[in-house]
Coordinates of C-alpha atoms in Angstrom, one line a residue:
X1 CA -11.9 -21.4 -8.5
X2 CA -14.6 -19.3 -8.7
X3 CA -14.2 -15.0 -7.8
X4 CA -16.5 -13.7 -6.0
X5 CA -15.0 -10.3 -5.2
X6 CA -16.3 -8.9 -8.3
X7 CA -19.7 -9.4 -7.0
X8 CA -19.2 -8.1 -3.4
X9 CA -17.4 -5.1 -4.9
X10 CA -20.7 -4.6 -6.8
X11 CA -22.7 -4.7 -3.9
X12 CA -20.5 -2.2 -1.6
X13 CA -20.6 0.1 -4.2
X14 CA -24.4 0.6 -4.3
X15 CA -23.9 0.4 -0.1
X16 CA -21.6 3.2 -0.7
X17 CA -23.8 4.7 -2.8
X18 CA -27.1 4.9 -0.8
X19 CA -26.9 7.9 1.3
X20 CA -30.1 6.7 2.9
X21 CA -28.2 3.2 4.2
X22 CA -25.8 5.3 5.5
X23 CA -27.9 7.3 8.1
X24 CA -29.9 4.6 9.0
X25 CA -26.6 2.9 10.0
X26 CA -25.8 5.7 12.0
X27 CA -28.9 5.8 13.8
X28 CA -28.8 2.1 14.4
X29 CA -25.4 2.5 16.1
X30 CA -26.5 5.6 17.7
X31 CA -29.3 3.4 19.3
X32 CA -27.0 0.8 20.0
X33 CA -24.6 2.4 22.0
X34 CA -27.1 4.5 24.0
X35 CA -28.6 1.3 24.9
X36 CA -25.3 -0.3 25.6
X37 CA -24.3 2.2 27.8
X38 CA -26.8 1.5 30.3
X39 CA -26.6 -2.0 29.7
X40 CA -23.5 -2.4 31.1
X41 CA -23.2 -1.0 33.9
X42 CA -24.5 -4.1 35.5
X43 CA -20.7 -5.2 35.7
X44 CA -19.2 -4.2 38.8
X45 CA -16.2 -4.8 37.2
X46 CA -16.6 -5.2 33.1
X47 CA -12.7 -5.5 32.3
X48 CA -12.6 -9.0 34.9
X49 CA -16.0 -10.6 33.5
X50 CA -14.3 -9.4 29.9
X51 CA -11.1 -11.4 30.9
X52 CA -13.3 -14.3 32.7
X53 CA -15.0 -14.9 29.3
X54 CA -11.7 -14.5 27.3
X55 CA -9.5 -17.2 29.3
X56 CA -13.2 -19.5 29.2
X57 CA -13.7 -19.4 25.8
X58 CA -10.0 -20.3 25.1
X59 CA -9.4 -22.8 27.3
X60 CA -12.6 -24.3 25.7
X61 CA -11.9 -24.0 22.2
X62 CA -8.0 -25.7 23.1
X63 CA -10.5 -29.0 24.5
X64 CA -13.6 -28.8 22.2
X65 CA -12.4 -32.2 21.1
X66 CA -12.7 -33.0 25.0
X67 CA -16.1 -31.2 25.3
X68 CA -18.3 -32.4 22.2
X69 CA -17.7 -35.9 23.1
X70 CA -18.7 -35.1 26.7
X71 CA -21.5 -33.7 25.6
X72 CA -22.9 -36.2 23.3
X73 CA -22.7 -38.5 25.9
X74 CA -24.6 -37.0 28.4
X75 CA -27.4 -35.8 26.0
X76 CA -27.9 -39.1 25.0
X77 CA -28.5 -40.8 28.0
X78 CA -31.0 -37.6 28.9
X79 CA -33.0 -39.2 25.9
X80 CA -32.1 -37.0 23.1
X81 CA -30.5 -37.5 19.5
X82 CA -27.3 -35.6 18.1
X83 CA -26.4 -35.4 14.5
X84 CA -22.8 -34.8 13.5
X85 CA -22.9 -32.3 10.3
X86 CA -20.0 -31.3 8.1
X87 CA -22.0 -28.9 6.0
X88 CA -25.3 -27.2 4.7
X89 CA -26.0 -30.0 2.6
X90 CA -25.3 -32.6 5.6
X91 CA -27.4 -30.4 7.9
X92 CA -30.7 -30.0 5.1
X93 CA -30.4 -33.5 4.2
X94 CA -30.6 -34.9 7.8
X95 CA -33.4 -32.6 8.7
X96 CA -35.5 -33.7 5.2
X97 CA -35.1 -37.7 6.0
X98 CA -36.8 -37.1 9.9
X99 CA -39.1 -34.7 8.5
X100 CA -39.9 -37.3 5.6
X101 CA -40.4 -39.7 7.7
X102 CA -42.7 -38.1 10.1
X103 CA -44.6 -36.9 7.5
X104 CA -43.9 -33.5 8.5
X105 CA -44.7 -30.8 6.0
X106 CA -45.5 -27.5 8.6
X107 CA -42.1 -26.1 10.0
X108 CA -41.6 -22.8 12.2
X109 CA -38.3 -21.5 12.0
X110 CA -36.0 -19.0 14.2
X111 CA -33.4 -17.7 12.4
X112 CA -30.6 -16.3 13.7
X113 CA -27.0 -15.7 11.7
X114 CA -26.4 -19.4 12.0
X115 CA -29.1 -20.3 9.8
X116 CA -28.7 -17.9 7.5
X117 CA -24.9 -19.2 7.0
X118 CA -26.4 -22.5 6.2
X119 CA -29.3 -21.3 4.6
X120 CA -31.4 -23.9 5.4
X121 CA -34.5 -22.4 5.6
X122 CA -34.0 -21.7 2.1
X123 CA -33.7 -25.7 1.3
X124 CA -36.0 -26.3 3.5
X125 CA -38.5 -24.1 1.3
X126 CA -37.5 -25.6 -2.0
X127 CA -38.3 -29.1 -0.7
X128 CA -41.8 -27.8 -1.1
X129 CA -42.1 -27.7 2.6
X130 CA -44.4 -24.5 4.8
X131 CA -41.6 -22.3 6.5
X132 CA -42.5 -19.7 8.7
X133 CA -40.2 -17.5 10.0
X134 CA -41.2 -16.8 13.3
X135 CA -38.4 -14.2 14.7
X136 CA -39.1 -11.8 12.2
X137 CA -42.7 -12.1 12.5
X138 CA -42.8 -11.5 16.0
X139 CA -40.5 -9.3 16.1
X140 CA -42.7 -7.4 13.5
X141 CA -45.7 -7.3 15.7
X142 CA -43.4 -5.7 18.6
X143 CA -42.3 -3.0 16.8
X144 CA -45.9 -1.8 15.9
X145 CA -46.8 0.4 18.9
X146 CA -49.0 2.4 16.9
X147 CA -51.0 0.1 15.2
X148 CA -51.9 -2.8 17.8
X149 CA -54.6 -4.2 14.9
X150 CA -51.9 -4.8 12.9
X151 CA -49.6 -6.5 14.9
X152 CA -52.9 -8.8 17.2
X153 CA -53.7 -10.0 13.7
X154 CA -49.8 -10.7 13.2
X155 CA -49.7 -12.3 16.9
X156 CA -52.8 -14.3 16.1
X157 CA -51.6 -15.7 13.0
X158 CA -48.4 -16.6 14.4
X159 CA -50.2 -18.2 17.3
X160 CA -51.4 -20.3 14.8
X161 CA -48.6 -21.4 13.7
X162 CA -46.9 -22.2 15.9
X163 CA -49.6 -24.9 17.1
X164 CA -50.0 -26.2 13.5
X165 CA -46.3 -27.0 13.0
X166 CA -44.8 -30.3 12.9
X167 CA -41.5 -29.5 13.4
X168 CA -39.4 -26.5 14.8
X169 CA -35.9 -25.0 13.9
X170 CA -33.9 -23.0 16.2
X171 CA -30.3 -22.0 17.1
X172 CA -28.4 -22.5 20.2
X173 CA -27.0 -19.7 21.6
X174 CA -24.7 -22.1 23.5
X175 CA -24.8 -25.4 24.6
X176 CA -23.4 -27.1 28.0
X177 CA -21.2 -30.4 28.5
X178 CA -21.9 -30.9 31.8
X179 CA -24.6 -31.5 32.3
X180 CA -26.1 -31.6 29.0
X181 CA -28.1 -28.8 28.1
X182 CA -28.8 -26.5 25.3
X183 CA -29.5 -22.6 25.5
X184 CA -31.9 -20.9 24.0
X185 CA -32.5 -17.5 23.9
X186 CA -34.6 -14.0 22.5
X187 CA -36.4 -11.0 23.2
X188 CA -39.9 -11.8 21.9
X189 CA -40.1 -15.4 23.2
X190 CA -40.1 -16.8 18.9
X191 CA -37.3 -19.0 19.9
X192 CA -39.0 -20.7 22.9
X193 CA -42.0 -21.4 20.8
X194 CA -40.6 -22.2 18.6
X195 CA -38.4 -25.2 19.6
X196 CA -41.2 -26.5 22.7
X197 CA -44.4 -26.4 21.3
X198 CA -43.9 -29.1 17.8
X199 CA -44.0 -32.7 18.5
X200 CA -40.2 -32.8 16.8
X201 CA -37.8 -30.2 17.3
X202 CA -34.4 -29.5 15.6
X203 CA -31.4 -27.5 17.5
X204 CA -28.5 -26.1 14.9
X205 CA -25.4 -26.2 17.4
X206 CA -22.4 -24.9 15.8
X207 CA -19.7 -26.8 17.9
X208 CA -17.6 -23.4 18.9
X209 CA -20.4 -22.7 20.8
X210 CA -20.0 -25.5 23.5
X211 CA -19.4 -24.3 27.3
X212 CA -17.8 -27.1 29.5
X213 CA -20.4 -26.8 33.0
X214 CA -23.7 -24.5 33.8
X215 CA -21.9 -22.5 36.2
X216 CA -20.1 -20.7 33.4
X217 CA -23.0 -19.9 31.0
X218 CA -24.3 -16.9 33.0
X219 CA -21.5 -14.7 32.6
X220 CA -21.5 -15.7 28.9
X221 CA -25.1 -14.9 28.6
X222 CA -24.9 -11.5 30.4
X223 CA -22.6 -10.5 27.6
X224 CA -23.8 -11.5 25.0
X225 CA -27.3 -10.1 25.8
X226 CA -25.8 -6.9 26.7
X227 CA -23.1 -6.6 23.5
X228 CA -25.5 -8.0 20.9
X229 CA -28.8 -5.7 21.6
X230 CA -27.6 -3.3 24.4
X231 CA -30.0 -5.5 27.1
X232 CA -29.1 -6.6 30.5
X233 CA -30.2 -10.3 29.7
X234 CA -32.4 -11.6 26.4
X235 CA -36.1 -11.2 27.5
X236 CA -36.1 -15.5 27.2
X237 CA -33.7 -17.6 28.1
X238 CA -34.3 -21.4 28.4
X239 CA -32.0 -24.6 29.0
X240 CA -33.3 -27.3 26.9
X241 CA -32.3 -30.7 29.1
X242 CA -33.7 -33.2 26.5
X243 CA -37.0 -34.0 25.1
X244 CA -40.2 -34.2 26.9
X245 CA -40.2 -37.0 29.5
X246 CA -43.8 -38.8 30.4
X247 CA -44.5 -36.6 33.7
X248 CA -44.4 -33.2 31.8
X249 CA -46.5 -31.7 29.8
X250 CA -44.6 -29.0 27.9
X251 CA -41.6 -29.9 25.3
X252 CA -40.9 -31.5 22.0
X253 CA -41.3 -35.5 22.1
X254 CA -38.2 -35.7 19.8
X255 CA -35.3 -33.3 20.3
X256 CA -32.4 -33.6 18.1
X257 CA -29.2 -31.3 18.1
X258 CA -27.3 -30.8 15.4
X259 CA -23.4 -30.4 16.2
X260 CA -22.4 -28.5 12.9
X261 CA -19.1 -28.3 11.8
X262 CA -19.3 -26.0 8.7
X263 CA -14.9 -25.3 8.4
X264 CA -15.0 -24.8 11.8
X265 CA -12.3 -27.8 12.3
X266 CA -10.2 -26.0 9.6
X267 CA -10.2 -22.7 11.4
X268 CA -9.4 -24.9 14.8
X269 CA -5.9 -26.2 12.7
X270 CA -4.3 -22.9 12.8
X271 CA -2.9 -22.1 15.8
X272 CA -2.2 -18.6 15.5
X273 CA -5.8 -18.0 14.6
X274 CA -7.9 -20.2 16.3
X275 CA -9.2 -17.6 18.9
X276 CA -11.5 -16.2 16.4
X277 CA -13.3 -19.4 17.5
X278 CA -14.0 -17.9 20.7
X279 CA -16.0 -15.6 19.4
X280 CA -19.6 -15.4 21.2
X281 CA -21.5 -14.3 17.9
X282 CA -22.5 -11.3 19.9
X283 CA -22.1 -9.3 16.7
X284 CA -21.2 -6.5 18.7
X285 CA -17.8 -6.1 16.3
X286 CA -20.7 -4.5 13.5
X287 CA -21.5 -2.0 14.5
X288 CA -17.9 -0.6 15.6
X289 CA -16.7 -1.7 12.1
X290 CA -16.1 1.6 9.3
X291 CA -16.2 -1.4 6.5
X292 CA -19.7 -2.4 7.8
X293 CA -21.2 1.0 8.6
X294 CA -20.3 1.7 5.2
X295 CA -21.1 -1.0 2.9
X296 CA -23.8 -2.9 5.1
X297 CA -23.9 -6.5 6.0
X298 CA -25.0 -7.7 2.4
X299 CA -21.8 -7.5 1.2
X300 CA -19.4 -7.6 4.5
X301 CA -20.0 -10.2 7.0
X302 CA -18.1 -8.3 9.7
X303 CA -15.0 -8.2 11.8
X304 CA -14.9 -11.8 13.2
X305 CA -16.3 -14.0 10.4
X306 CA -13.8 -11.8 7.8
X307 CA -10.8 -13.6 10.0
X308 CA -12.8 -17.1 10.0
X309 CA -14.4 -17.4 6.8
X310 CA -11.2 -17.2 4.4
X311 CA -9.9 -20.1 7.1
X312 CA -13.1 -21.9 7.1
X313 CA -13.1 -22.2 3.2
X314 CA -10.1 -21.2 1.5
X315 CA -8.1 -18.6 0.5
X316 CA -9.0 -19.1 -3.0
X317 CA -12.7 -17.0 -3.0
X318 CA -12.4 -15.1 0.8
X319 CA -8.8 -14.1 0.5
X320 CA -10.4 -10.4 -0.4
X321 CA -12.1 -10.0 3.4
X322 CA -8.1 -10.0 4.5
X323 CA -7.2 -7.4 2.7
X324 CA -10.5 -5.2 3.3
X325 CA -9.4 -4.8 7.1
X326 CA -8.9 -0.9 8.2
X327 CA -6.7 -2.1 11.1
X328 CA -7.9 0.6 13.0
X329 CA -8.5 -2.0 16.3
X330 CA -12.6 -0.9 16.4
X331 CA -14.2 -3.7 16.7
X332 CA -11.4 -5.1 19.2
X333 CA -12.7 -2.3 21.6
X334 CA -16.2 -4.1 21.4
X335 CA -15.4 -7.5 21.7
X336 CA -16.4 -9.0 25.2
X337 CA -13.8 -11.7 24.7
X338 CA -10.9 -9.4 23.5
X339 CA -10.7 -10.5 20.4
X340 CA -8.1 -9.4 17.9
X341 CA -8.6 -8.8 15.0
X342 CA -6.1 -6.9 13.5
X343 CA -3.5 -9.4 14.9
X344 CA -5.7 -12.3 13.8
X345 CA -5.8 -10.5 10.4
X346 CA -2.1 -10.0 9.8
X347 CA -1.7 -13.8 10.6
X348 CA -4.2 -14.4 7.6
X349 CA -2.4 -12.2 5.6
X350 CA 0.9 -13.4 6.3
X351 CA -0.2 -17.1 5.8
X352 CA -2.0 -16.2 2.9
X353 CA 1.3 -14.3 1.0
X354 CA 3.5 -17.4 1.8
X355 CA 1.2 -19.7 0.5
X356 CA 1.3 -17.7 -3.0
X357 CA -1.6 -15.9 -2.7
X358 CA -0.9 -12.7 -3.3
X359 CA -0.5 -10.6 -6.2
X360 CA 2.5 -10.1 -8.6
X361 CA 1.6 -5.9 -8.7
X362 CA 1.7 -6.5 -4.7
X363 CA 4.5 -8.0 -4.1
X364 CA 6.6 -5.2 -6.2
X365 CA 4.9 -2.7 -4.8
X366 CA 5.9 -3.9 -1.4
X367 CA 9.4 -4.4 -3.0
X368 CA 9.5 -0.9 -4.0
X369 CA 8.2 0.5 -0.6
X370 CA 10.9 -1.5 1.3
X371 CA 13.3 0.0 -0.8
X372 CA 12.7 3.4 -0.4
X373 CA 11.4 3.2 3.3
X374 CA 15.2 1.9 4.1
X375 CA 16.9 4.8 2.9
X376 CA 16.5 8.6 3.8
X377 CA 17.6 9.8 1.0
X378 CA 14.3 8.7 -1.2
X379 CA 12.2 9.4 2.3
X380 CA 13.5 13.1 2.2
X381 CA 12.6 14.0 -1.2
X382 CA 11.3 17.7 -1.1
X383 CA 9.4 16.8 -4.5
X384 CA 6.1 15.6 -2.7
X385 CA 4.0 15.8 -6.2
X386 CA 6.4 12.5 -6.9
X387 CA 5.3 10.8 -4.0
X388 CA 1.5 11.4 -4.4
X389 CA 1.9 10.5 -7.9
X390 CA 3.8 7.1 -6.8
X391 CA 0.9 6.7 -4.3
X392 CA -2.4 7.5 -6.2
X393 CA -1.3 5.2 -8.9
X394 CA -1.9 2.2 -6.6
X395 CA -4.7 4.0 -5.2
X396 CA -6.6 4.9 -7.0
X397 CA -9.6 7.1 -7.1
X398 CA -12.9 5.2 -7.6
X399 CA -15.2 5.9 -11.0
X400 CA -17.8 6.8 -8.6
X401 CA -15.8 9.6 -7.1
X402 CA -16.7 8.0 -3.4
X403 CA -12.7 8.3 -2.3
X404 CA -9.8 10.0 -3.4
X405 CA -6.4 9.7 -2.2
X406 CA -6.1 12.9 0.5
X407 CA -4.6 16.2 -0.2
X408 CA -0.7 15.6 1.0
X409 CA 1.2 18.3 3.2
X410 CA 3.3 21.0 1.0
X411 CA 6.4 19.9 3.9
X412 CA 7.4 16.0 4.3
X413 CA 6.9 14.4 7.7
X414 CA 10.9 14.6 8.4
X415 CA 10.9 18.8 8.4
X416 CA 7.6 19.0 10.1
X417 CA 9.6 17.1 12.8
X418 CA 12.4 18.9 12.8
X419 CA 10.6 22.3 13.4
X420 CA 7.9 21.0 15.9
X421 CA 11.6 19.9 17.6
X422 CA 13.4 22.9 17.0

């Protein structure tokens, strides 16, 4: 078993540390929500498309099994190719033997947090490949209002690429059963280069992200445009339909989508916690999160994939992102498909304590506070000092003097009521 908490404490402390993170998180969500704000008020009625998506997504994720094979089906007889992935390795591997055979050595890539989960732009690189990544390049060149030589020889360059490349890599933002179709979508256009201009193009699907008909995707879309970046829709959106047939001119030749399992299946076994699954990968749960805004997303992956990721892979190394959850209901607020968290996350922790996971220091602890919550007696002790004491000796304050345990009230919650009640 191999611990990993030690090195994702390391990180959040220097997180915690850089005062400079800390206000350009602040600004970032100032930004966000500013933007969100008008956003959304292209909803007539945000609380029913919320509870449209909600009740889609789940009855989805209840008959993915249904929906994948559906899928498959139809994109096959449109003329294109689907790969079945357990993993990273299954998903590099597959994408090294078509690129191998095609003799493809120039690949454009648009990232998204899909493909950083597999990092398989990073195998990709290692197999002695050309990678470019094209979303951060363009989106580089938009952001330089100032110096437009700067970003036409970044636009330029990028043209280039983008007609040298053999292949292309991109992520679906969801993909459609009936009929089959795959969407694509950004606010620079990198993604719709990037999968329809080389002669073979690759689509990482991960298979939560199915949606049974076309009908349904455009509320999905308006969310998750307006909840990810604060937008009324992504700048592109395109619906992929299968490879290039012989009267067009535009589109890959091969088109191959990737259905990607990656734990998902594992997560789908728990009943209690499968909703998480219907998350949209808005990411909108970020920026509402305290753990995030504090630490960064090095180090914490956020509210959803903290409730997925210990199910995904084990208790064993992700038990920790249980137990980091403030419970305070934030990024529930955010979610477009009313996710909960904190109700997701107590399942996790639950599970996790009857399957033996949790500590033998916890479990007296809890013993102890059980105890003494059950009888007035030790809740009406007038010595506080013993309390704090009892308290600050399970939390303690950090070396780095970046919490401390808060200064307690000189009277105990029990007379404060009994005055404030007369």
């Amino acid at each position: 078993m191999i611990d990993i908490l030690p090195q994702f404490i390391s990180e959040a402390k220097k997180g915690m540390a850089d005062s400079g993170h800390r206000q350009r998180m602040n600004s970032f969500v100032s930004q966000y929500q500013t933007s969100f704000q008008t956003s959304v008020k292209q909803f007539a009625n945000l609380e029913l498309a919320k509870m449209r998506a909600e009740r889609l997504r789940w009855r989805t994720i209840n008959h993915l099994d249904k929906y994948l094979i559906e899928f498959e089906s139809n994109f096959i007889k449109s003329g294109g190719k689907v790969i079945w992935a357990q993993d990273m390795q299954e998903v590099t591997k597959e994408i090294i033997n078509i690129l191998d055979k095609n003799n493809a050595v120039k690949v454009t890539s648009c990232t998204d947090q899909q493909t950083e989960e597999l990092n398989v732009n990073d195998a990709l690189k290692s197999d002695s490949r050309k990678i470019t990544e094209t979303a951060s390049a363009a989106a580089a060149a938009n952001s330089m209002n100032k110096m437009e030589d700067a970003a036409d020889t970044i636009r330029q360059q990028l043209h280039k690429e983008f007609i040298q490349a053999n292949a292309g890599i991109t992520t679906a933002l969801f993909f459609i059963a009936d009929p089959a179709a795959i969407v694509i979508g950004d606010n620079n256009g990198a993604a719709l280069l990037t999968a329809g201009m080389p002669r073979i193009s690759f689509v990482l699907a991960p298979i939560d992200r199915i949606v049974p008909s076309l009908v349904e995707v455009d509320t999905l879309l308006s969310l998750h445009a307006t909840y990810q970046n604060g937008k009324s829709q992504h700048a592109y959106n395109t619906i992929l339909t299968g490879p290039r047939t012989v009267t067009e001119k535009d589109g890959p030749e091969e088109l191959y989508i990737i259905l990607i399992d990656n734990g998902r299946t594992n997560v789908l076994s728990y009943e209690a916690q499968r909703k998480i699954l219907s998350c949209i990968n808005c990411g909108a749960c970020l920026p509402a999160s305290a753990i995030y805004k504090t630490v960064g997303g090095k180090s914490y992956p956020g509210p959803a994939r903290a409730v997925g990721i210990p199910l995904a892979f084990g208790p064993e190394k992700y038990k920790y992102l249980a137990d980091l959850a403030t419970m305070d209901g934030s990024g529930s607020e955010a979610c477009p498909v009313k996710i909960s968290f904190p109700r997701l996350t107590l399942e996790n922790r639950k599970m996790f304590v009857e399957q033996g996971f949790g500590s033998k220091k916890e479990k007296w602890f809890y013993f102890a506070w059980k105890k003494a919550m059950l009888k007035r007696d030790i809740i009406s002790w007038t010595g506080l000092d013993a309390r704090k004491k009892v308290m600050e000796s399970y939390y303690k304050k950090s070396k780095e003097g970046l919490r401390a345990w808060p200064i307690s009230s000189t009277k105990s919650f029990n007379q404060q009521w009994r005055e404030k009640r007369a």
